[in-house]
PDB file of C-alpha atoms and ligand atoms in Angstrom:
ATOM      1  CA  UNK A   1     -35.038  -6.627  -1.750  1.00 87.00           C
ATOM      2  CA  UNK A   2     -32.437  -9.417  -1.909  1.00 90.00           C
ATOM      3  CA  UNK A   3     -34.718 -12.102  -3.386  1.00 90.00           C
ATOM      4  CA  UNK A   4     -32.489 -13.496  -6.130  1.00 92.00           C
ATOM      5  CA  UNK A   5     -29.257 -13.081  -4.157  1.00 93.00           C
ATOM      6  CA  UNK A   6     -30.880 -15.120  -1.378  1.00 94.00           C
ATOM      7  CA  UNK A   7     -31.412 -18.027  -3.782  1.00 94.00           C
ATOM      8  CA  UNK A   8     -27.661 -18.579  -3.795  1.00 95.00           C
ATOM      9  CA  UNK A   9     -26.409 -16.996  -0.573  1.00 97.00           C
ATOM     10  CA  UNK A  10     -27.543 -16.840   2.998  1.00 97.00           C
ATOM     11  CA  UNK A  11     -27.046 -13.132   3.720  1.00 96.00           C
ATOM     12  CA  UNK A  12     -25.989 -12.119   7.223  1.00 97.00           C
ATOM     13  CA  UNK A  13     -25.764  -8.412   7.924  1.00 97.00           C
ATOM     14  CA  UNK A  14     -23.077  -7.958  10.568  1.00 97.00           C
ATOM     15  CA  UNK A  15     -23.249  -4.621  12.396  1.00 96.00           C
ATOM     16  CA  UNK A  16     -19.702  -4.793  13.785  1.00 97.00           C
ATOM     17  CA  UNK A  17     -19.935  -1.537  15.725  1.00 97.00           C
ATOM     18  CA  UNK A  18     -20.504   2.195  15.629  1.00 97.00           C
ATOM     19  CA  UNK A  19     -18.139   5.137  15.600  1.00 98.00           C
ATOM     20  CA  UNK A  20     -18.125   8.838  14.772  1.00 98.00           C
ATOM     21  CA  UNK A  21     -16.199  11.063  12.386  1.00 98.00           C
ATOM     22  CA  UNK A  22     -16.174  14.795  11.878  1.00 98.00           C
ATOM     23  CA  UNK A  23     -19.310  15.810   9.964  1.00 98.00           C
ATOM     24  CA  UNK A  24     -17.420  18.356   7.884  1.00 98.00           C
ATOM     25  CA  UNK A  25     -14.848  15.722   6.966  1.00 97.00           C
ATOM     26  CA  UNK A  26     -17.645  13.391   5.849  1.00 98.00           C
ATOM     27  CA  UNK A  27     -19.514  15.992   3.793  1.00 98.00           C
ATOM     28  CA  UNK A  28     -16.655  18.016   2.267  1.00 97.00           C
ATOM     29  CA  UNK A  29     -17.798  21.347   0.850  1.00 96.00           C
ATOM     30  CA  UNK A  30     -21.491  20.909   1.754  1.00 97.00           C
ATOM     31  CA  UNK A  31     -22.513  23.488   4.417  1.00 97.00           C
ATOM     32  CA  UNK A  32     -23.428  22.191   7.848  1.00 98.00           C
ATOM     33  CA  UNK A  33     -26.848  23.871   7.691  1.00 97.00           C
ATOM     34  CA  UNK A  34     -27.652  21.312   5.015  1.00 97.00           C
ATOM     35  CA  UNK A  35     -26.016  18.110   6.267  1.00 98.00           C
ATOM     36  CA  UNK A  36     -26.943  18.637   9.906  1.00 98.00           C
ATOM     37  CA  UNK A  37     -30.576  17.946   8.977  1.00 97.00           C
ATOM     38  CA  UNK A  38     -29.873  14.484   7.596  1.00 96.00           C
ATOM     39  CA  UNK A  39     -26.833  13.599   9.714  1.00 97.00           C
ATOM     40  CA  UNK A  40     -27.029  15.541  12.991  1.00 98.00           C
ATOM     41  CA  UNK A  41     -23.740  16.149  14.781  1.00 98.00           C
ATOM     42  CA  UNK A  42     -22.757  15.896  18.456  1.00 97.00           C
ATOM     43  CA  UNK A  43     -21.070  18.661  20.491  1.00 97.00           C
ATOM     44  CA  UNK A  44     -17.729  17.881  18.836  1.00 97.00           C
ATOM     45  CA  UNK A  45     -19.224  18.138  15.331  1.00 98.00           C
ATOM     46  CA  UNK A  46     -19.056  14.355  14.881  1.00 98.00           C
ATOM     47  CA  UNK A  47     -21.731  12.305  13.130  1.00 98.00           C
ATOM     48  CA  UNK A  48     -22.830   8.698  13.701  1.00 98.00           C
ATOM     49  CA  UNK A  49     -21.464   6.015  11.419  1.00 98.00           C
ATOM     50  CA  UNK A  50     -21.979   2.283  11.270  1.00 98.00           C
ATOM     51  CA  UNK A  51     -19.502  -0.399  10.219  1.00 98.00           C
ATOM     52  CA  UNK A  52     -21.835  -2.856   8.541  1.00 98.00           C
ATOM     53  CA  UNK A  53     -20.079  -5.947   7.242  1.00 98.00           C
ATOM     54  CA  UNK A  54     -21.675  -8.591   5.067  1.00 98.00           C
ATOM     55  CA  UNK A  55     -21.334 -12.347   5.505  1.00 98.00           C
ATOM     56  CA  UNK A  56     -22.341 -14.522   2.561  1.00 98.00           C
ATOM     57  CA  UNK A  57     -22.726 -18.264   3.003  1.00 98.00           C
ATOM     58  CA  UNK A  58     -23.541 -20.766   0.259  1.00 96.00           C
ATOM     59  CA  UNK A  59     -22.995 -23.820   2.461  1.00 96.00           C
ATOM     60  CA  UNK A  60     -19.372 -24.123   1.341  1.00 96.00           C
ATOM     61  CA  UNK A  61     -17.846 -20.666   1.138  1.00 97.00           C
ATOM     62  CA  UNK A  62     -18.320 -18.276   4.039  1.00 98.00           C
ATOM     63  CA  UNK A  63     -17.299 -14.891   2.801  1.00 98.00           C
ATOM     64  CA  UNK A  64     -16.963 -11.869   5.044  1.00 98.00           C
ATOM     65  CA  UNK A  65     -16.838  -8.480   3.346  1.00 98.00           C
ATOM     66  CA  UNK A  66     -15.034  -5.893   5.509  1.00 98.00           C
ATOM     67  CA  UNK A  67     -13.999  -6.290   9.145  1.00 98.00           C
ATOM     68  CA  UNK A  68     -14.903  -3.130  11.081  1.00 98.00           C
ATOM     69  CA  UNK A  69     -12.458  -1.174  13.232  1.00 98.00           C
ATOM     70  CA  UNK A  70     -11.247  -4.131  15.327  1.00 97.00           C
ATOM     71  CA  UNK A  71     -10.276  -4.253  18.989  1.00 96.00           C
ATOM     72  CA  UNK A  72      -6.588  -3.312  19.010  1.00 97.00           C
ATOM     73  CA  UNK A  73      -7.311   0.361  19.609  1.00 96.00           C
ATOM     74  CA  UNK A  74      -6.045   2.462  22.524  1.00 96.00           C
ATOM     75  CA  UNK A  75      -8.434   4.191  24.924  1.00 96.00           C
ATOM     76  CA  UNK A  76      -7.491   7.558  23.409  1.00 97.00           C
ATOM     77  CA  UNK A  77      -8.248   6.333  19.885  1.00 97.00           C
ATOM     78  CA  UNK A  78     -11.596   4.899  21.087  1.00 97.00           C
ATOM     79  CA  UNK A  79     -12.490   8.274  22.584  1.00 97.00           C
ATOM     80  CA  UNK A  80     -11.482  10.336  19.551  1.00 96.00           C
ATOM     81  CA  UNK A  81     -13.647   8.199  17.294  1.00 97.00           C
ATOM     82  CA  UNK A  82     -16.314   7.445  19.922  1.00 97.00           C
ATOM     83  CA  UNK A  83     -16.148   3.709  19.173  1.00 97.00           C
ATOM     84  CA  UNK A  84     -19.085   1.681  20.510  1.00 96.00           C
ATOM     85  CA  UNK A  85     -18.790  -2.076  20.156  1.00 96.00           C
ATOM     86  CA  UNK A  86     -18.242  -5.238  22.179  1.00 94.00           C
ATOM     87  CA  UNK A  87     -14.725  -6.228  23.265  1.00 93.00           C
ATOM     88  CA  UNK A  88     -14.322  -8.667  20.337  1.00 96.00           C
ATOM     89  CA  UNK A  89     -17.014  -7.470  17.928  1.00 96.00           C
ATOM     90  CA  UNK A  90     -16.592  -9.901  15.030  1.00 96.00           C
ATOM     91  CA  UNK A  91     -16.311 -12.956  17.266  1.00 97.00           C
ATOM     92  CA  UNK A  92     -19.400 -11.935  19.248  1.00 97.00           C
ATOM     93  CA  UNK A  93     -21.499 -10.909  16.238  1.00 96.00           C
ATOM     94  CA  UNK A  94     -20.596 -14.000  14.217  1.00 97.00           C
ATOM     95  CA  UNK A  95     -21.442 -16.182  17.216  1.00 97.00           C
ATOM     96  CA  UNK A  96     -24.920 -14.622  17.349  1.00 96.00           C
ATOM     97  CA  UNK A  97     -25.414 -15.772  13.732  1.00 97.00           C
ATOM     98  CA  UNK A  98     -24.057 -19.258  14.507  1.00 97.00           C
ATOM     99  CA  UNK A  99     -20.508 -18.883  13.148  1.00 98.00           C
ATOM    100  CA  UNK A 100     -17.028 -19.124  14.647  1.00 98.00           C
ATOM    101  CA  UNK A 101     -13.994 -17.168  13.470  1.00 98.00           C
ATOM    102  CA  UNK A 102     -12.544 -20.462  12.145  1.00 98.00           C
ATOM    103  CA  UNK A 103     -15.529 -20.960   9.811  1.00 98.00           C
ATOM    104  CA  UNK A 104     -14.748 -17.987   7.577  1.00 98.00           C
ATOM    105  CA  UNK A 105     -13.139 -19.081   4.292  1.00 98.00           C
ATOM    106  CA  UNK A 106     -12.669 -15.672   2.634  1.00 98.00           C
ATOM    107  CA  UNK A 107     -12.335 -12.120   3.917  1.00 98.00           C
ATOM    108  CA  UNK A 108     -12.718  -9.488   1.216  1.00 98.00           C
ATOM    109  CA  UNK A 109     -11.492  -5.993   2.049  1.00 98.00           C
ATOM    110  CA  UNK A 110     -12.447  -2.985  -0.077  1.00 98.00           C
ATOM    111  CA  UNK A 111      -9.404  -1.028   1.130  1.00 98.00           C
ATOM    112  CA  UNK A 112      -7.110  -0.931   4.133  1.00 98.00           C
ATOM    113  CA  UNK A 113      -8.239   2.183   6.024  1.00 98.00           C
ATOM    114  CA  UNK A 114      -8.565   1.354   9.730  1.00 98.00           C
ATOM    115  CA  UNK A 115     -12.362   1.585   9.878  1.00 98.00           C
ATOM    116  CA  UNK A 116     -12.560  -1.178   7.248  1.00 98.00           C
ATOM    117  CA  UNK A 117      -9.544  -3.379   7.969  1.00 98.00           C
ATOM    118  CA  UNK A 118      -9.044  -2.934  11.731  1.00 98.00           C
ATOM    119  CA  UNK A 119     -10.801  -6.226  12.483  1.00 98.00           C
ATOM    120  CA  UNK A 120      -8.641  -8.179  10.024  1.00 98.00           C
ATOM    121  CA  UNK A 121      -6.041  -8.854  12.728  1.00 98.00           C
ATOM    122  CA  UNK A 122      -6.033  -9.371  16.477  1.00 98.00           C
ATOM    123  CA  UNK A 123      -3.393  -9.021  19.163  1.00 96.00           C
ATOM    124  CA  UNK A 124      -3.156 -11.979  21.513  1.00 94.00           C
ATOM    125  CA  UNK A 125      -0.417 -12.075  24.189  1.00 94.00           C
ATOM    126  CA  UNK A 126       1.214  -9.123  22.447  1.00 93.00           C
ATOM    127  CA  UNK A 127       1.402 -11.021  19.142  1.00 96.00           C
ATOM    128  CA  UNK A 128      -0.437  -9.912  16.046  1.00 97.00           C
ATOM    129  CA  UNK A 129      -2.202 -12.500  13.922  1.00 97.00           C
ATOM    130  CA  UNK A 130      -5.047 -12.764  11.424  1.00 98.00           C
ATOM    131  CA  UNK A 131      -8.455 -12.809  13.130  1.00 98.00           C
ATOM    132  CA  UNK A 132      -9.696 -15.569  10.807  1.00 98.00           C
ATOM    133  CA  UNK A 133      -7.122 -18.395  10.859  1.00 98.00           C
ATOM    134  CA  UNK A 134      -8.596 -20.337   7.924  1.00 98.00           C
ATOM    135  CA  UNK A 135      -9.469 -17.466   5.606  1.00 98.00           C
ATOM    136  CA  UNK A 136      -7.847 -16.106   2.507  1.00 98.00           C
ATOM    137  CA  UNK A 137      -7.774 -12.327   2.715  1.00 98.00           C
ATOM    138  CA  UNK A 138      -8.570 -10.797  -0.656  1.00 98.00           C
ATOM    139  CA  UNK A 139      -7.197  -7.282  -1.054  1.00 98.00           C
ATOM    140  CA  UNK A 140      -6.763  -5.034  -4.112  1.00 98.00           C
ATOM    141  CA  UNK A 141      -3.104  -5.046  -5.139  1.00 98.00           C
ATOM    142  CA  UNK A 142      -3.108  -1.315  -5.909  1.00 98.00           C
ATOM    143  CA  UNK A 143      -4.478  -0.522  -2.472  1.00 98.00           C
ATOM    144  CA  UNK A 144      -1.926  -2.810  -0.790  1.00 98.00           C
ATOM    145  CA  UNK A 145       0.828  -0.833  -2.513  1.00 97.00           C
ATOM    146  CA  UNK A 146      -0.822   2.461  -1.500  1.00 97.00           C
ATOM    147  CA  UNK A 147      -1.083   1.316   2.119  1.00 97.00           C
ATOM    148  CA  UNK A 148       2.626   0.488   2.219  1.00 97.00           C
ATOM    149  CA  UNK A 149       3.554   3.865   0.673  1.00 94.00           C
ATOM    150  CA  UNK A 150       0.766   6.107   1.914  1.00 92.00           C
ATOM    151  CA  UNK A 151       0.044   9.604   0.736  1.00 89.00           C
ATOM    152  CA  UNK A 152       0.576  12.120   3.599  1.00 90.00           C
ATOM    153  CA  UNK A 153      -3.134  13.071   3.338  1.00 91.00           C
ATOM    154  CA  UNK A 154      -4.424   9.649   4.371  1.00 90.00           C
ATOM    155  CA  UNK A 155      -1.320   8.155   5.999  1.00 92.00           C
ATOM    156  CA  UNK A 156      -2.990   8.192   9.438  1.00 93.00           C
ATOM    157  CA  UNK A 157      -5.721   5.865   8.121  1.00 96.00           C
ATOM    158  CA  UNK A 158      -3.286   3.072   7.189  1.00 97.00           C
ATOM    159  CA  UNK A 159      -2.100   1.232  10.302  1.00 97.00           C
ATOM    160  CA  UNK A 160       0.370  -1.520   9.385  1.00 97.00           C
ATOM    161  CA  UNK A 161      -0.697  -3.760  12.287  1.00 97.00           C
ATOM    162  CA  UNK A 162      -4.025  -4.219  10.484  1.00 98.00           C
ATOM    163  CA  UNK A 163      -2.555  -5.813   7.383  1.00 98.00           C
ATOM    164  CA  UNK A 164       1.152  -6.793   7.576  1.00 97.00           C
ATOM    165  CA  UNK A 165       0.353  -9.973   9.609  1.00 97.00           C
ATOM    166  CA  UNK A 166      -1.811 -11.231   6.713  1.00 98.00           C
ATOM    167  CA  UNK A 167       1.282 -11.494   4.519  1.00 97.00           C
ATOM    168  CA  UNK A 168       3.407 -12.968   7.316  1.00 96.00           C
ATOM    169  CA  UNK A 169       0.871 -15.743   7.918  1.00 98.00           C
ATOM    170  CA  UNK A 170       0.597 -16.407   4.186  1.00 97.00           C
ATOM    171  CA  UNK A 171      -3.124 -15.618   4.046  1.00 98.00           C
ATOM    172  CA  UNK A 172      -2.895 -12.690   1.644  1.00 98.00           C
ATOM    173  CA  UNK A 173      -4.300 -12.816  -1.900  1.00 98.00           C
ATOM    174  CA  UNK A 174      -3.830  -9.665  -3.980  1.00 98.00           C
ATOM    175  CA  UNK A 175      -6.267  -9.035  -6.827  1.00 98.00           C
ATOM    176  CA  UNK A 176      -6.075  -6.760  -9.846  1.00 98.00           C
ATOM    177  CA  UNK A 177      -8.576  -3.982 -10.598  1.00 97.00           C
ATOM    178  CA  UNK A 178     -12.061  -5.360 -11.424  1.00 97.00           C
ATOM    179  CA  UNK A 179     -10.892  -8.964 -11.104  1.00 96.00           C
ATOM    180  CA  UNK A 180     -13.342 -11.810 -10.561  1.00 97.00           C
ATOM    181  CA  UNK A 181     -12.942 -12.943  -6.951  1.00 97.00           C
ATOM    182  CA  UNK A 182     -15.286 -15.945  -6.843  1.00 96.00           C
ATOM    183  CA  UNK A 183     -18.160 -17.093  -9.049  1.00 95.00           C
ATOM    184  CA  UNK A 184     -20.589 -14.152  -9.196  1.00 96.00           C
ATOM    185  CA  UNK A 185     -18.382 -11.901  -7.040  1.00 98.00           C
ATOM    186  CA  UNK A 186     -16.007  -9.330  -8.477  1.00 98.00           C
ATOM    187  CA  UNK A 187     -14.307  -6.059  -7.603  1.00 98.00           C
ATOM    188  CA  UNK A 188     -15.049  -2.619  -9.080  1.00 98.00           C
ATOM    189  CA  UNK A 189     -11.983  -0.412  -8.785  1.00 98.00           C
ATOM    190  CA  UNK A 190     -12.115   3.283  -7.983  1.00 97.00           C
ATOM    191  CA  UNK A 191      -9.421   5.781  -7.093  1.00 98.00           C
ATOM    192  CA  UNK A 192     -10.908   9.063  -5.839  1.00 97.00           C
ATOM    193  CA  UNK A 193     -11.123   8.069  -2.155  1.00 97.00           C
ATOM    194  CA  UNK A 194      -7.776   6.278  -2.054  1.00 97.00           C
ATOM    195  CA  UNK A 195      -5.870   4.340  -4.745  1.00 97.00           C
ATOM    196  CA  UNK A 196      -7.310   0.951  -5.669  1.00 97.00           C
ATOM    197  CA  UNK A 197     -10.392   0.845  -3.468  1.00 98.00           C
ATOM    198  CA  UNK A 198     -12.622  -1.980  -4.749  1.00 98.00           C
ATOM    199  CA  UNK A 199     -16.383  -1.966  -4.434  1.00 98.00           C
ATOM    200  CA  UNK A 200     -17.743  -5.515  -4.344  1.00 98.00           C
ATOM    201  CA  UNK A 201     -20.356  -6.675  -6.845  1.00 98.00           C
ATOM    202  CA  UNK A 202     -22.386  -9.793  -6.058  1.00 97.00           C
ATOM    203  CA  UNK A 203     -24.578 -11.041  -8.882  1.00 97.00           C
ATOM    204  CA  UNK A 204     -27.177 -13.804  -8.978  1.00 96.00           C
ATOM    205  CA  UNK A 205     -29.103 -14.103 -12.234  1.00 94.00           C
ATOM    206  CA  UNK A 206     -30.113 -10.535 -13.106  1.00 92.00           C
ATOM    207  CA  UNK A 207     -29.885  -9.085  -9.590  1.00 95.00           C
ATOM    208  CA  UNK A 208     -26.723  -7.368  -8.364  1.00 97.00           C
ATOM    209  CA  UNK A 209     -25.827  -6.043  -4.948  1.00 97.00           C
ATOM    210  CA  UNK A 210     -22.955  -3.586  -4.721  1.00 98.00           C
ATOM    211  CA  UNK A 211     -21.062  -3.106  -1.479  1.00 98.00           C
ATOM    212  CA  UNK A 212     -20.482   0.627  -1.962  1.00 98.00           C
ATOM    213  CA  UNK A 213     -17.809   1.098   0.720  1.00 98.00           C
ATOM    214  CA  UNK A 214     -16.396   4.628   0.638  1.00 98.00           C
ATOM    215  CA  UNK A 215     -17.512   5.643  -2.875  1.00 98.00           C
ATOM    216  CA  UNK A 216     -21.015   6.147  -1.423  1.00 98.00           C
ATOM    217  CA  UNK A 217     -20.493   5.865   2.336  1.00 98.00           C
ATOM    218  CA  UNK A 218     -23.851   7.322   3.447  1.00 98.00           C
ATOM    219  CA  UNK A 219     -27.255   7.666   1.817  1.00 98.00           C
ATOM    220  CA  UNK A 220     -26.607  11.436   1.815  1.00 98.00           C
ATOM    221  CA  UNK A 221     -23.743  10.861  -0.636  1.00 98.00           C
ATOM    222  CA  UNK A 222     -26.255   9.829  -3.320  1.00 98.00           C
ATOM    223  CA  UNK A 223     -26.290  13.581  -3.977  1.00 97.00           C
ATOM    224  CA  UNK A 224     -23.423  13.959  -6.419  1.00 97.00           C
ATOM    225  CA  UNK A 225     -21.607  16.995  -4.903  1.00 96.00           C
ATOM    226  CA  UNK A 226     -21.630  15.471  -1.403  1.00 98.00           C
ATOM    227  CA  UNK A 227     -18.061  14.166  -1.384  1.00 98.00           C
ATOM    228  CA  UNK A 228     -15.943  13.398   1.651  1.00 98.00           C
ATOM    229  CA  UNK A 229     -13.199  15.854   2.566  1.00 97.00           C
ATOM    230  CA  UNK A 230     -11.110  12.747   3.314  1.00 96.00           C
ATOM    231  CA  UNK A 231     -11.012  11.756  -0.376  1.00 97.00           C
ATOM    232  CA  UNK A 232      -7.585  12.212  -1.950  1.00 97.00           C
ATOM    233  CA  UNK A 233      -9.111  13.337  -5.240  1.00 97.00           C
ATOM    234  CA  UNK A 234     -12.606  14.821  -5.067  1.00 97.00           C
ATOM    235  CA  UNK A 235     -12.957  15.370  -8.822  1.00 98.00           C
ATOM    236  CA  UNK A 236     -12.131  11.754  -9.501  1.00 98.00           C
ATOM    237  CA  UNK A 237     -14.720  10.666  -6.921  1.00 98.00           C
ATOM    238  CA  UNK A 238     -17.284  12.899  -8.639  1.00 98.00           C
ATOM    239  CA  UNK A 239     -16.571  11.269 -12.011  1.00 98.00           C
ATOM    240  CA  UNK A 240     -16.557   7.751 -10.600  1.00 98.00           C
ATOM    241  CA  UNK A 241     -19.719   8.301  -8.561  1.00 98.00           C
ATOM    242  CA  UNK A 242     -21.614   9.893 -11.471  1.00 98.00           C
ATOM    243  CA  UNK A 243     -20.846   6.945 -13.750  1.00 98.00           C
ATOM    244  CA  UNK A 244     -21.544   4.429 -10.992  1.00 98.00           C
ATOM    245  CA  UNK A 245     -24.901   5.855  -9.863  1.00 98.00           C
ATOM    246  CA  UNK A 246     -26.154   6.246 -13.441  1.00 98.00           C
ATOM    247  CA  UNK A 247     -25.384   2.595 -14.069  1.00 98.00           C
ATOM    248  CA  UNK A 248     -26.921   1.622 -10.709  1.00 98.00           C
ATOM    249  CA  UNK A 249     -30.156   3.414 -11.650  1.00 98.00           C
ATOM    250  CA  UNK A 250     -30.264   1.856 -15.133  1.00 98.00           C
ATOM    251  CA  UNK A 251     -29.565  -1.678 -13.917  1.00 97.00           C
ATOM    252  CA  UNK A 252     -31.552  -1.435 -10.653  1.00 97.00           C
ATOM    253  CA  UNK A 253     -28.562  -2.463  -8.584  1.00 98.00           C
ATOM    254  CA  UNK A 254     -29.002  -2.837  -4.829  1.00 98.00           C
ATOM    255  CA  UNK A 255     -26.619  -0.354  -3.168  1.00 98.00           C
ATOM    256  CA  UNK A 256     -25.401  -1.600   0.210  1.00 98.00           C
ATOM    257  CA  UNK A 257     -24.045   1.018   2.636  1.00 98.00           C
ATOM    258  CA  UNK A 258     -21.220   0.259   5.081  1.00 98.00           C
ATOM    259  CA  UNK A 259     -21.387   3.524   7.026  1.00 98.00           C
ATOM    260  CA  UNK A 260     -25.026   4.682   6.999  1.00 98.00           C
ATOM    261  CA  UNK A 261     -26.435   4.375  10.537  1.00 97.00           C
ATOM    262  CA  UNK A 262     -30.069   4.021   9.409  1.00 97.00           C
ATOM    263  CA  UNK A 263     -30.188   2.731   5.852  1.00 98.00           C
ATOM    264  CA  UNK A 264     -28.776  -0.673   4.976  1.00 97.00           C
ATOM    265  CA  UNK A 265     -29.472  -0.652   1.243  1.00 97.00           C
ATOM    266  CA  UNK A 266     -31.382   1.193  -1.470  1.00 98.00           C
ATOM    267  CA  UNK A 267     -32.395   1.002  -5.091  1.00 98.00           C
ATOM    268  CA  UNK A 268     -32.417   4.291  -6.994  1.00 98.00           C
ATOM    269  CA  UNK A 269     -33.746   5.917 -10.126  1.00 98.00           C
ATOM    270  CA  UNK A 270     -32.647   9.074 -11.894  1.00 97.00           C
ATOM    271  CA  UNK A 271     -34.505  12.194 -10.815  1.00 95.00           C
ATOM    272  CA  UNK A 272     -34.527  15.770 -12.016  1.00 91.00           C
ATOM    273  CA  UNK A 273     -31.570  16.770  -9.862  1.00 90.00           C
ATOM    274  CA  UNK A 274     -29.656  13.642  -8.878  1.00 93.00           C
ATOM    275  CA  UNK A 275     -31.132  10.312  -7.829  1.00 97.00           C
ATOM    276  CA  UNK A 276     -34.229   9.278  -5.955  1.00 96.00           C
ATOM    277  CA  UNK A 277     -34.551   6.267  -3.664  1.00 97.00           C
ATOM    278  CA  UNK A 278     -37.244   3.868  -4.933  1.00 96.00           C
ATOM    279  CA  UNK A 279     -36.743   1.038  -2.454  1.00 95.00           C
ATOM    280  CA  UNK A 280     -35.039   1.133   0.935  1.00 95.00           C
ATOM    281  CA  UNK A 281     -33.991  -1.452   3.485  1.00 95.00           C
ATOM    282  CA  UNK A 282     -33.715   0.152   6.922  1.00 95.00           C
ATOM    283  CA  UNK A 283     -32.018  -0.936  10.137  1.00 94.00           C
ATOM    284  CA  UNK A 284     -34.624  -2.759  12.308  1.00 82.00           C
ATOM    285  CA  UNK A 285     -37.139  -3.303   9.569  1.00 53.00           C
TER     286      UNK A 285
HETATM  287 ZN1   ZN B 301     -14.733   4.205   5.682  1.00 62.73          ZN
END
C-alpha cells in the first residue's frame, strides 16, 4: 500500500501502547447497539484504542509523528484509561526498530491532548524534560495557544507537563495552519475536535499518506455521522470530515489511523451511503 512513500522513506509503524476510552464518548450520538458490533465495549463501557505513531527515516531525517500517552501517569490515571504499555514505551519500541531516543531529529505532534503528546516529555529525578533531546518539536501554533488557554470542555486533556518543557528547552517550533513542515510533509488544519489540530500529509510523487489523528480516529468514523462526543464542535467536524473524505476518495489517499486497534490504514472510494474501504492494511498482516 505504501509503495511510492517507501521509495523515499523507511516507514516504521510504532505501536506505542493501548488504552481505553468510553465508547459513547468515542461515538457521540450513535447508539451503542450499532457501535458495539464494530467496537465492543468492556464492563465499564470502554472500547480498545491504539496509539500508533509513525517514524519516517530517509537516512538523514528521522521524523516521529505523535508520541503516545507517555509514562508520567499516576496509577489511578492508568487504571481509568486502562493503559497497557511498557514502562518507557517509546524508548523500548524505537530500540526494537534499531533507534535510540537521541536519533530522532523531528517530532511532529497533531495536537497536544495527552493521548497524543504524553510521550513528548519524561520525568527523570523529578525533573521534566523533552524525551528526544536532539529533536525539534513541531506543533501547530493555534493548538499551542488553545492548550495554554483551554476550553472547559477539553481542559482535562491538556496537561502542561506534556508540552511546557519543550519551550523551556528551546526545542519548540510552532507552525501555521497548513504550513509545509519538511519537503513533502505538510500540515492540514482542522478545528472541530480542538482548535488547530493538524493532520499530517506525506507525499511522494503521486501517492499521499494522511495521518488522520482525531479527525478520523477509528475506521468506524469513516461513516460521516459517527463523530466523537469529545469534539468541541461536532458540526465543524462533520463539515471538515465530509470535505476531507471526498478528497481522499478522489485522490486515493492512504488514510493512516492512530487509534484503530485493528486497522492501520485504508484507501476508500465513495459509496451509495458514505465511503467504502477498497484497500486495507491490518495489524499483523
Ligand atoms: Zn486522540
